[in-house]
Structures are given as C-alpha cells and as structure tokens.
mmCIF file of C-alpha atoms and ligand atoms in Angstrom:
data_model
loop_
_atom_site.group_PDB
_atom_site.id
_atom_site.type_symbol
_atom_site.label_atom_id
_atom_site.label_comp_id
_atom_site.label_asym_id
_atom_site.label_seq_id
_atom_site.Cartn_x
_atom_site.Cartn_y
_atom_site.Cartn_z
ATOM 1 C CA UNK A 1 0.029 -0.022 -0.019
ATOM 2 C CA UNK A 2 1.214 3.531 -0.887
ATOM 3 C CA UNK A 3 2.120 6.062 1.740
ATOM 4 C CA UNK A 4 -0.211 9.066 2.008
ATOM 5 C CA UNK A 5 0.136 12.805 2.717
ATOM 6 C CA UNK A 6 -2.663 15.290 3.430
ATOM 7 C CA UNK A 7 -1.619 18.896 2.492
ATOM 8 C CA UNK A 8 -3.420 22.087 3.539
ATOM 9 C CA UNK A 9 -3.027 24.962 1.146
ATOM 10 C CA UNK A 10 -2.621 22.235 -1.450
ATOM 11 C CA UNK A 11 -4.189 24.141 -4.283
ATOM 12 C CA UNK A 12 -1.231 26.517 -4.773
ATOM 13 C CA UNK A 13 2.454 27.324 -4.359
ATOM 14 C CA UNK A 14 4.386 25.240 -1.798
ATOM 15 C CA UNK A 15 1.472 22.874 -1.027
ATOM 16 C CA UNK A 16 0.938 22.094 -4.657
ATOM 17 C CA UNK A 17 4.696 21.566 -5.337
ATOM 18 C CA UNK A 18 4.828 19.257 -2.416
ATOM 19 C CA UNK A 19 1.800 17.306 -3.575
ATOM 20 C CA UNK A 20 3.413 17.000 -7.110
ATOM 21 C CA UNK A 21 6.804 15.693 -5.705
ATOM 22 C CA UNK A 22 5.244 13.056 -3.342
ATOM 23 C CA UNK A 23 2.758 11.937 -6.060
ATOM 24 C CA UNK A 24 5.540 11.487 -8.554
ATOM 25 C CA UNK A 25 7.431 9.417 -5.925
ATOM 26 C CA UNK A 26 4.398 7.043 -5.513
ATOM 27 C CA UNK A 27 2.506 8.639 -2.617
ATOM 28 C CA UNK A 28 -1.218 9.129 -2.427
ATOM 29 C CA UNK A 29 -1.862 12.840 -1.840
ATOM 30 C CA UNK A 30 -4.810 14.831 -0.437
ATOM 31 C CA UNK A 31 -5.160 18.388 -1.408
ATOM 32 C CA UNK A 32 -7.040 20.441 1.200
ATOM 33 C CA UNK A 33 -7.862 24.076 0.543
ATOM 34 C CA UNK A 34 -10.499 26.762 1.015
ATOM 35 C CA UNK A 35 -10.364 27.538 -2.758
ATOM 36 C CA UNK A 36 -12.253 24.757 -4.392
ATOM 37 C CA UNK A 37 -11.981 25.924 -7.982
ATOM 38 C CA UNK A 38 -8.065 26.242 -7.718
ATOM 39 C CA UNK A 39 -8.023 22.863 -5.992
ATOM 40 C CA UNK A 40 -9.862 21.195 -8.824
ATOM 41 C CA UNK A 41 -7.485 22.881 -11.354
ATOM 42 C CA UNK A 42 -4.515 21.707 -9.271
ATOM 43 C CA UNK A 43 -5.691 18.082 -8.980
ATOM 44 C CA UNK A 44 -6.024 17.858 -12.796
ATOM 45 C CA UNK A 45 -2.177 18.472 -13.094
ATOM 46 C CA UNK A 46 -1.340 15.583 -10.725
ATOM 47 C CA UNK A 47 -0.940 11.901 -11.590
ATOM 48 C CA UNK A 48 -4.520 10.438 -11.954
ATOM 49 C CA UNK A 49 -5.586 7.934 -9.242
ATOM 50 C CA UNK A 50 -3.081 9.307 -6.713
ATOM 51 C CA UNK A 51 -5.083 12.372 -5.501
ATOM 52 C CA UNK A 52 -8.229 13.347 -3.578
ATOM 53 C CA UNK A 53 -9.412 16.878 -2.845
ATOM 54 C CA UNK A 54 -10.962 18.127 0.378
ATOM 55 C CA UNK A 55 -12.656 21.464 0.960
ATOM 56 C CA UNK A 56 -11.273 22.653 4.263
ATOM 57 C CA UNK A 57 -11.013 25.950 6.086
ATOM 58 C CA UNK A 58 -8.136 25.303 8.560
ATOM 59 C CA UNK A 59 -9.818 27.730 11.043
ATOM 60 C CA UNK A 60 -12.727 25.348 11.537
ATOM 61 C CA UNK A 61 -11.923 22.517 13.993
ATOM 62 C CA UNK A 62 -14.882 20.224 12.996
ATOM 63 C CA UNK A 63 -14.037 20.487 9.272
ATOM 64 C CA UNK A 64 -10.623 19.135 10.140
ATOM 65 C CA UNK A 65 -12.161 15.873 11.557
ATOM 66 C CA UNK A 66 -14.392 15.498 8.569
ATOM 67 C CA UNK A 67 -11.545 16.132 5.968
ATOM 68 C CA UNK A 68 -9.053 13.800 7.630
ATOM 69 C CA UNK A 69 -11.585 11.020 7.968
ATOM 70 C CA UNK A 70 -12.538 11.304 4.274
ATOM 71 C CA UNK A 71 -8.888 11.411 3.272
ATOM 72 C CA UNK A 72 -8.005 8.337 5.368
ATOM 73 C CA UNK A 73 -10.749 6.417 3.584
ATOM 74 C CA UNK A 74 -9.583 7.608 0.116
ATOM 75 C CA UNK A 75 -5.938 6.683 0.952
ATOM 76 C CA UNK A 76 -6.946 3.047 1.712
ATOM 77 C CA UNK A 77 -7.291 3.496 5.504
ATOM 78 C CA UNK A 78 -3.862 4.978 6.314
ATOM 79 C CA UNK A 79 -2.704 8.571 6.764
ATOM 80 C CA UNK A 80 1.021 8.915 7.240
ATOM 81 C CA UNK A 81 1.822 12.630 6.947
ATOM 82 C CA UNK A 82 -0.152 15.832 7.589
ATOM 83 C CA UNK A 83 1.435 18.916 6.132
ATOM 84 C CA UNK A 84 0.083 22.032 8.017
ATOM 85 C CA UNK A 85 0.977 24.349 5.186
ATOM 86 C CA UNK A 86 -1.933 26.877 4.569
ATOM 87 C CA UNK A 87 -0.947 30.396 5.414
ATOM 88 C CA UNK A 88 -1.335 33.955 4.341
ATOM 89 C CA UNK A 89 1.119 36.883 4.415
ATOM 90 C CA UNK A 90 0.736 40.136 6.433
ATOM 91 C CA UNK A 91 3.171 42.926 6.386
ATOM 92 C CA UNK A 92 3.481 46.583 7.275
ATOM 93 C CA UNK A 93 4.122 48.341 10.638
ATOM 94 C CA UNK A 94 1.844 47.023 13.397
ATOM 95 C CA UNK A 95 0.198 50.428 13.623
ATOM 96 C CA UNK A 96 -1.188 50.134 10.068
ATOM 97 C CA UNK A 97 -2.572 46.538 10.309
ATOM 98 C CA UNK A 98 -6.232 46.553 10.793
ATOM 99 C CA UNK A 99 -8.016 44.422 13.442
ATOM 100 C CA UNK A 100 -9.464 42.213 10.710
ATOM 101 C CA UNK A 101 -6.083 41.646 9.086
ATOM 102 C CA UNK A 102 -4.523 40.744 12.431
ATOM 103 C CA UNK A 103 -7.225 38.306 13.329
ATOM 104 C CA UNK A 104 -7.265 36.650 9.923
ATOM 105 C CA UNK A 105 -3.499 36.102 9.975
ATOM 106 C CA UNK A 106 -3.539 34.725 13.551
ATOM 107 C CA UNK A 107 -6.451 32.469 12.771
ATOM 108 C CA UNK A 108 -5.140 30.929 9.487
ATOM 109 C CA UNK A 109 -1.474 30.733 10.258
ATOM 110 C CA UNK A 110 -1.484 29.751 13.864
ATOM 111 C CA UNK A 111 -4.894 28.618 15.153
ATOM 112 C CA UNK A 112 -5.303 26.652 11.885
ATOM 113 C CA UNK A 113 -1.994 24.878 12.505
ATOM 114 C CA UNK A 114 -2.828 24.185 16.128
ATOM 115 C CA UNK A 115 -6.233 22.671 15.187
ATOM 116 C CA UNK A 116 -4.567 20.650 12.397
ATOM 117 C CA UNK A 117 -2.133 19.153 14.851
ATOM 118 C CA UNK A 118 -4.756 18.316 17.432
ATOM 119 C CA UNK A 119 -7.042 16.789 14.771
ATOM 120 C CA UNK A 120 -4.267 14.805 13.166
ATOM 121 C CA UNK A 121 -3.116 12.994 16.366
ATOM 122 C CA UNK A 122 -5.529 10.011 16.343
ATOM 123 C CA UNK A 123 -4.815 9.464 12.645
ATOM 124 C CA UNK A 124 -1.056 9.664 12.992
ATOM 125 C CA UNK A 125 -0.971 7.408 16.114
ATOM 126 C CA UNK A 126 -2.543 4.625 13.902
ATOM 127 C CA UNK A 127 0.369 4.803 11.363
ATOM 128 C CA UNK A 128 3.290 5.542 13.865
ATOM 129 C CA UNK A 129 6.259 5.047 13.663
ATOM 130 C CA UNK A 130 5.701 5.908 9.918
ATOM 131 C CA UNK A 131 3.767 9.045 10.865
ATOM 132 C CA UNK A 132 4.848 12.712 10.610
ATOM 133 C CA UNK A 133 3.391 16.183 11.129
ATOM 134 C CA UNK A 134 5.118 18.627 8.859
ATOM 135 C CA UNK A 135 4.449 22.339 9.630
ATOM 136 C CA UNK A 136 5.346 25.152 7.207
ATOM 137 C CA UNK A 137 6.828 27.814 9.392
ATOM 138 C CA UNK A 138 9.095 30.501 7.790
ATOM 139 C CA UNK A 139 12.443 32.302 7.999
ATOM 140 C CA UNK A 140 10.225 34.817 9.802
ATOM 141 C CA UNK A 141 10.241 32.317 12.650
ATOM 142 C CA UNK A 142 13.989 32.675 13.087
ATOM 143 C CA UNK A 143 14.259 36.273 14.165
ATOM 144 C CA UNK A 144 11.313 38.709 14.531
ATOM 145 C CA UNK A 145 10.768 40.430 11.205
ATOM 146 C CA UNK A 146 10.357 44.231 11.626
ATOM 147 C CA UNK A 147 7.655 45.315 9.166
ATOM 148 C CA UNK A 148 5.813 41.956 9.455
ATOM 149 C CA UNK A 149 5.369 41.592 13.296
ATOM 150 C CA UNK A 150 2.053 39.769 13.209
ATOM 151 C CA UNK A 151 3.129 37.235 10.477
ATOM 152 C CA UNK A 152 6.410 36.659 12.331
ATOM 153 C CA UNK A 153 4.634 36.066 15.605
ATOM 154 C CA UNK A 154 2.475 33.334 13.870
ATOM 155 C CA UNK A 155 5.569 31.696 12.502
ATOM 156 C CA UNK A 156 7.310 31.763 15.806
ATOM 157 C CA UNK A 157 4.130 30.108 17.080
ATOM 158 C CA UNK A 158 4.359 27.381 14.431
ATOM 159 C CA UNK A 159 7.990 26.874 15.315
ATOM 160 C CA UNK A 160 6.973 26.555 19.085
ATOM 161 C CA UNK A 161 4.201 24.148 18.198
ATOM 162 C CA UNK A 162 6.730 21.984 16.298
ATOM 163 C CA UNK A 163 9.226 21.832 19.157
ATOM 164 C CA UNK A 164 6.506 21.181 21.719
ATOM 165 C CA UNK A 165 4.973 18.347 19.840
ATOM 166 C CA UNK A 166 8.306 16.928 18.871
ATOM 167 C CA UNK A 167 8.707 16.303 22.547
ATOM 168 C CA UNK A 168 5.119 15.423 23.357
ATOM 169 C CA UNK A 169 4.599 13.043 20.484
ATOM 170 C CA UNK A 170 7.938 11.167 20.783
ATOM 171 C CA UNK A 171 6.210 8.809 23.105
ATOM 172 C CA UNK A 172 3.735 8.018 20.300
ATOM 173 C CA UNK A 173 6.523 7.530 17.723
ATOM 174 C CA UNK A 174 5.229 10.397 15.652
ATOM 175 C CA UNK A 175 7.853 12.572 13.962
ATOM 176 C CA UNK A 176 7.172 16.469 14.001
ATOM 177 C CA UNK A 177 9.113 18.701 11.673
ATOM 178 C CA UNK A 178 9.056 22.288 10.355
ATOM 179 C CA UNK A 179 10.086 23.973 7.122
ATOM 180 C CA UNK A 180 11.580 27.466 7.390
ATOM 181 C CA UNK A 181 11.636 28.933 3.865
ATOM 182 C CA UNK A 182 12.817 32.395 3.038
ATOM 183 C CA UNK A 183 11.227 33.979 -0.162
ATOM 184 C CA UNK A 184 9.721 31.330 -2.372
ATOM 185 C CA UNK A 185 8.447 31.737 -5.963
ATOM 186 C CA UNK A 186 4.722 31.211 -5.343
ATOM 187 C CA UNK A 187 1.472 33.253 -5.909
ATOM 188 C CA UNK A 188 1.872 34.522 -2.358
ATOM 189 C CA UNK A 189 4.554 37.020 -3.529
ATOM 190 C CA UNK A 190 1.951 38.624 -5.767
ATOM 191 C CA UNK A 191 0.086 39.819 -2.702
ATOM 192 C CA UNK A 192 0.593 43.199 -1.238
ATOM 193 C CA UNK A 193 1.911 43.144 2.297
ATOM 194 C CA UNK A 194 -1.361 44.571 3.634
ATOM 195 C CA UNK A 195 -4.495 46.522 2.498
ATOM 196 C CA UNK A 196 -2.806 49.900 2.551
ATOM 197 C CA UNK A 197 0.198 48.942 0.437
ATOM 198 C CA UNK A 198 0.131 48.825 -3.370
ATOM 199 C CA UNK A 199 3.601 47.356 -3.881
ATOM 200 C CA UNK A 200 3.825 43.565 -4.212
ATOM 201 C CA UNK A 201 5.939 41.476 -1.733
ATOM 202 C CA UNK A 202 7.854 40.253 -4.792
ATOM 203 C CA UNK A 203 8.850 43.824 -5.590
ATOM 204 C CA UNK A 204 9.911 44.492 -2.022
ATOM 205 C CA UNK A 205 12.097 41.398 -1.959
ATOM 206 C CA UNK A 206 13.709 42.321 -5.290
ATOM 207 C CA UNK A 207 14.199 45.942 -4.180
ATOM 208 C CA UNK A 208 15.966 44.587 -1.150
ATOM 209 C CA UNK A 209 18.370 42.739 -3.375
ATOM 210 C CA UNK A 210 17.289 39.285 -1.906
ATOM 211 C CA UNK A 211 16.894 35.984 -3.708
ATOM 212 C CA UNK A 212 13.606 34.245 -4.668
ATOM 213 C CA UNK A 213 14.006 30.433 -4.383
ATOM 214 C CA UNK A 214 12.251 28.113 -6.782
ATOM 215 C CA UNK A 215 9.300 26.234 -5.227
ATOM 216 C CA UNK A 216 10.637 22.816 -6.220
ATOM 217 C CA UNK A 217 13.411 23.423 -3.590
ATOM 218 C CA UNK A 218 10.860 23.557 -0.719
ATOM 219 C CA UNK A 219 9.206 20.391 -2.072
ATOM 220 C CA UNK A 220 12.457 18.540 -1.997
ATOM 221 C CA UNK A 221 13.146 20.000 1.484
ATOM 222 C CA UNK A 222 9.736 18.711 2.586
ATOM 223 C CA UNK A 223 10.651 15.198 1.373
ATOM 224 C CA UNK A 224 13.915 15.284 3.205
ATOM 225 C CA UNK A 225 12.194 16.637 6.371
ATOM 226 C CA UNK A 226 9.655 13.777 6.371
ATOM 227 C CA UNK A 227 12.336 11.158 5.858
ATOM 228 C CA UNK A 228 15.155 12.658 8.005
ATOM 229 C CA UNK A 229 15.700 13.576 11.630
ATOM 230 C CA UNK A 230 16.198 17.323 11.406
ATOM 231 C CA UNK A 231 13.658 19.264 13.485
ATOM 232 C CA UNK A 232 13.671 22.520 11.379
ATOM 233 C CA UNK A 233 14.693 22.625 7.729
ATOM 234 C CA UNK A 234 15.873 25.980 6.300
ATOM 235 C CA UNK A 235 15.207 26.651 2.661
ATOM 236 C CA UNK A 236 16.903 29.522 0.741
ATOM 237 C CA UNK A 237 20.049 31.590 1.222
ATOM 238 C CA UNK A 238 18.264 34.301 3.317
ATOM 239 C CA UNK A 239 16.900 31.741 5.718
ATOM 240 C CA UNK A 240 20.369 30.211 6.147
ATOM 241 C CA UNK A 241 21.974 33.729 6.680
ATOM 242 C CA UNK A 242 19.285 34.556 9.220
ATOM 243 C CA UNK A 243 19.816 31.352 11.190
ATOM 244 C CA UNK A 244 23.525 31.892 11.257
ATOM 245 C CA UNK A 245 23.213 35.534 12.379
ATOM 246 C CA UNK A 246 20.609 34.773 14.973
ATOM 247 C CA UNK A 247 22.887 32.157 16.521
ATOM 248 C CA UNK A 248 26.249 33.792 16.176
ATOM 249 C CA UNK A 249 25.628 37.541 15.950
ATOM 250 C CA UNK A 250 22.248 38.459 17.410
ATOM 251 C CA UNK A 251 23.400 41.948 18.287
ATOM 252 C CA UNK A 252 24.194 42.626 14.607
ATOM 253 C CA UNK A 253 20.840 41.331 13.571
ATOM 254 C CA UNK A 254 19.123 43.589 16.180
ATOM 255 C CA UNK A 255 21.062 46.576 14.890
ATOM 256 C CA UNK A 256 20.044 45.894 11.318
ATOM 257 C CA UNK A 257 16.367 45.488 12.307
ATOM 258 C CA UNK A 258 16.517 48.843 14.108
ATOM 259 C CA UNK A 259 18.095 50.469 11.033
ATOM 260 C CA UNK A 260 15.358 49.027 8.832
ATOM 261 C CA UNK A 261 17.770 46.929 6.818
ATOM 262 C CA UNK A 262 16.473 43.493 7.918
ATOM 263 C CA UNK A 263 14.821 41.559 5.118
ATOM 264 C CA UNK A 264 11.423 43.169 4.314
ATOM 265 C CA UNK A 265 11.978 45.640 7.163
ATOM 266 C CA UNK A 266 9.329 48.355 6.485
HETATM 267 P P1 NAD B 1 -0.012 30.470 -1.766
HETATM 268 O O1 NAD B 1 -0.712 31.724 -1.585
HETATM 269 O O2 NAD B 1 0.574 30.081 -3.065
HETATM 270 O O3 NAD B 1 -0.922 29.229 -1.281
HETATM 271 C C1 NAD B 1 -1.598 29.274 -0.007
HETATM 272 C C2 NAD B 1 -2.870 28.374 -0.187
HETATM 273 O O4 NAD B 1 -3.532 28.341 1.144
HETATM 274 C C3 NAD B 1 -3.846 28.900 -1.148
HETATM 275 O O5 NAD B 1 -4.209 27.815 -1.990
HETATM 276 C C4 NAD B 1 -5.026 29.339 -0.303
HETATM 277 O O6 NAD B 1 -6.310 29.228 -0.888
HETATM 278 C C5 NAD B 1 -4.820 28.415 0.952
HETATM 279 N N1 NAD B 1 -5.588 28.891 2.130
HETATM 280 C C6 NAD B 1 -5.636 30.248 2.498
HETATM 281 N N2 NAD B 1 -6.449 30.348 3.601
HETATM 282 C C7 NAD B 1 -6.947 29.057 3.820
HETATM 283 C C8 NAD B 1 -7.732 28.484 4.821
HETATM 284 N N3 NAD B 1 -8.343 29.251 5.801
HETATM 285 N N4 NAD B 1 -7.935 27.165 4.861
HETATM 286 C C9 NAD B 1 -7.420 26.367 3.930
HETATM 287 N N5 NAD B 1 -6.610 26.776 2.908
HETATM 288 C C10 NAD B 1 -6.360 28.127 2.960
HETATM 289 O O7 NAD B 1 1.208 30.572 -0.620
HETATM 290 P P2 NAD B 1 2.517 29.777 -0.427
HETATM 291 O O8 NAD B 1 3.690 30.666 -0.708
HETATM 292 O O9 NAD B 1 2.422 28.443 -1.086
HETATM 293 O O10 NAD B 1 2.490 29.551 1.122
HETATM 294 C C11 NAD B 1 2.325 28.298 1.812
HETATM 295 C C12 NAD B 1 2.872 28.391 3.194
HETATM 296 O O11 NAD B 1 4.278 28.741 3.109
HETATM 297 C C13 NAD B 1 2.259 29.513 4.081
HETATM 298 O O12 NAD B 1 2.163 29.026 5.413
HETATM 299 C C14 NAD B 1 3.274 30.608 4.026
HETATM 300 O O13 NAD B 1 3.232 31.474 5.173
HETATM 301 C C15 NAD B 1 4.538 29.779 3.981
HETATM 302 N N6 NAD B 1 5.719 30.503 3.444
HETATM 303 C C16 NAD B 1 5.726 31.059 2.201
HETATM 304 C C17 NAD B 1 6.899 31.711 1.674
HETATM 305 C C18 NAD B 1 6.968 32.361 0.357
HETATM 306 O O14 NAD B 1 7.855 33.154 0.201
HETATM 307 N N7 NAD B 1 6.019 32.050 -0.588
HETATM 308 C C19 NAD B 1 8.017 31.847 2.660
HETATM 309 C C20 NAD B 1 7.952 31.293 3.889
HETATM 310 C C21 NAD B 1 6.845 30.607 4.312
#
C-alpha cells in the first residue's frame, strides 16, 4: 500500500509543489484548501488515481475531523503525513494593520496549524512510527521580522508548536518537523503586504536585493524533512543567513532590524 500525505493550502504554491513531488514518488496525496476551484485545477495536473481533494477551512476545528476522515478512507485507511501548510502573508508596521487583518493572519497561520495538529493526532497514532506532522513555518520564525510583526509572531508560534509536539509526541513514535523557507516563488509573492500597500511582496524582495527560491526546492526539502531527523529545515540563502546571524551575531541582527535593513523591514 502507498504512503499518504494530506496537505493544507494544497491548491497553490508550496503545497501544490509538495503534492506533485510526493505523487511523482508514488505517494497518495490529499489536497485540502478553502479555494475549491483552484484545488480542482491543481488536482487535474497531478498523476490520476493518486489524489483526492478536500474542501477545508483550517480555522474550523470540525471541518478538520471530517476532511481527515474522508482522506484516510480515500487513501486506503492509512494517513502517514499531515502537512500543516496553509498560510497567508501580512506585512506593514503594526500600527497600520487593521484588526481584521491581524485576526485573519493569527487564525489561519497559527490557530489553523494548532487545530490541524490536534485533529491529526488520532490518525497519525494509527500509522506511527511511519507518521509525521510537517508544519510550514518560515524564515520569519528565526528572528522577529520588523515590518511583519504579526506574520512573524504566527511563524514563531508554528515553530514553538513543532518543538513542543516533537517532545510530546515522541512517546507515540510520531515525527514532528518544520520547514523554514525564506522567499519562495509562489503566488503569495503577488500579494501586497497589507491592504494599505500597493507594492507587491515580490517587488519588495527584489528591491532589497534578496533572492527568490524556486518552489521545487521547498518540495524537496519537505521530502527530506519527512524522511530525515532534522527538526527545522531551512530553505533559501536568506533563511540560512538569518539562522547563522541569530545564533552567532544576534546583536548585529538587532542593529540591522532597528536600522530597517532587515529583510522586508518596512
Ligand atoms: P500560496 O498563496 O501560493 O498558497 C496558499 C494556499 O493556502 C492557497 O491555495 C489558499 O487558498 C490556501 N488557504 C488560505 N487560507 C486558507 C484556509 N483558511 N484554509 C485552507 N486553505 C487556505 O502561498 P505559499 O507561498 O504556497 O504559502 C504556503 C505556506 O508557506 C504559508 O504558510 C506561508 O506562510 C509559507 N511561506 C511562504 C513563503 C513564500 O515566500 N512564498 C515563505 C515562507 C513561508
């Protein structure tokens, strides 16, 4: 029987790239997304017979139970990996973020990941020790990003969830991992940082002279994370630089953030 992976935010970007790579390597994949039309288009591009689609708003705890149960049935009764990947960007100074923007970002990026982890546990316990929870955090979870404080706080939360559950679920034989990508070439970069801004995130990254990493590199990193022993997997040169600086020269990183030269800083 094939291994199976359930991926939230599977209709686009990183989630879809992961789905493609795991399906090509023989896995059964479940796409879960709030955007049903995009999900149907995405499923059409994947190997037939190896994919199911599930309408899921990650903010809704009950929908999680229904989607995971349906996926487990489609996958022949076994769910091996849950990729808690759905997320949205939010940038700009905290003072200019609206209450609605702040709540939406917290709810999708953090509450959605927590609900996903909790809902996944009974399913993953059945396939342990072949089971894994894979959370998409971000390089914004390495050092607080000035100019994206709320997004950064959600990704620190996802990082904490990963570390907490890595400890908590060791007794169940379930692996817990995170991905920490920097700037990845996905439709997310076409968004503006917030409702008040009219410059895309992509433009800001390019203006800052930073690299944009192909999405296939994150998919390969996801494969390695699921199969390896590393708790957090960095993807992209900026993520590796940030991790190095946070560990070995935090004072320099703080100085850069205060001067507004940190990646995406204001
Ligand atoms: P994307 O916009 O291409 O895809 C995100 C998907 O999530 C979309 O299909 C969207 O419909 C779905 N989604 C949004 N809200 C949802 C909800 N409530 N329930 C279910 N699905 C929902 O973005 P992406 O770049 O592929 O981002 C995926 C993850 O990677 C996010 O968590 C993001 O924060 C993270 N990330 C992205 C980058 C980057 O540069 N692209 C860098 C670091 C981390």
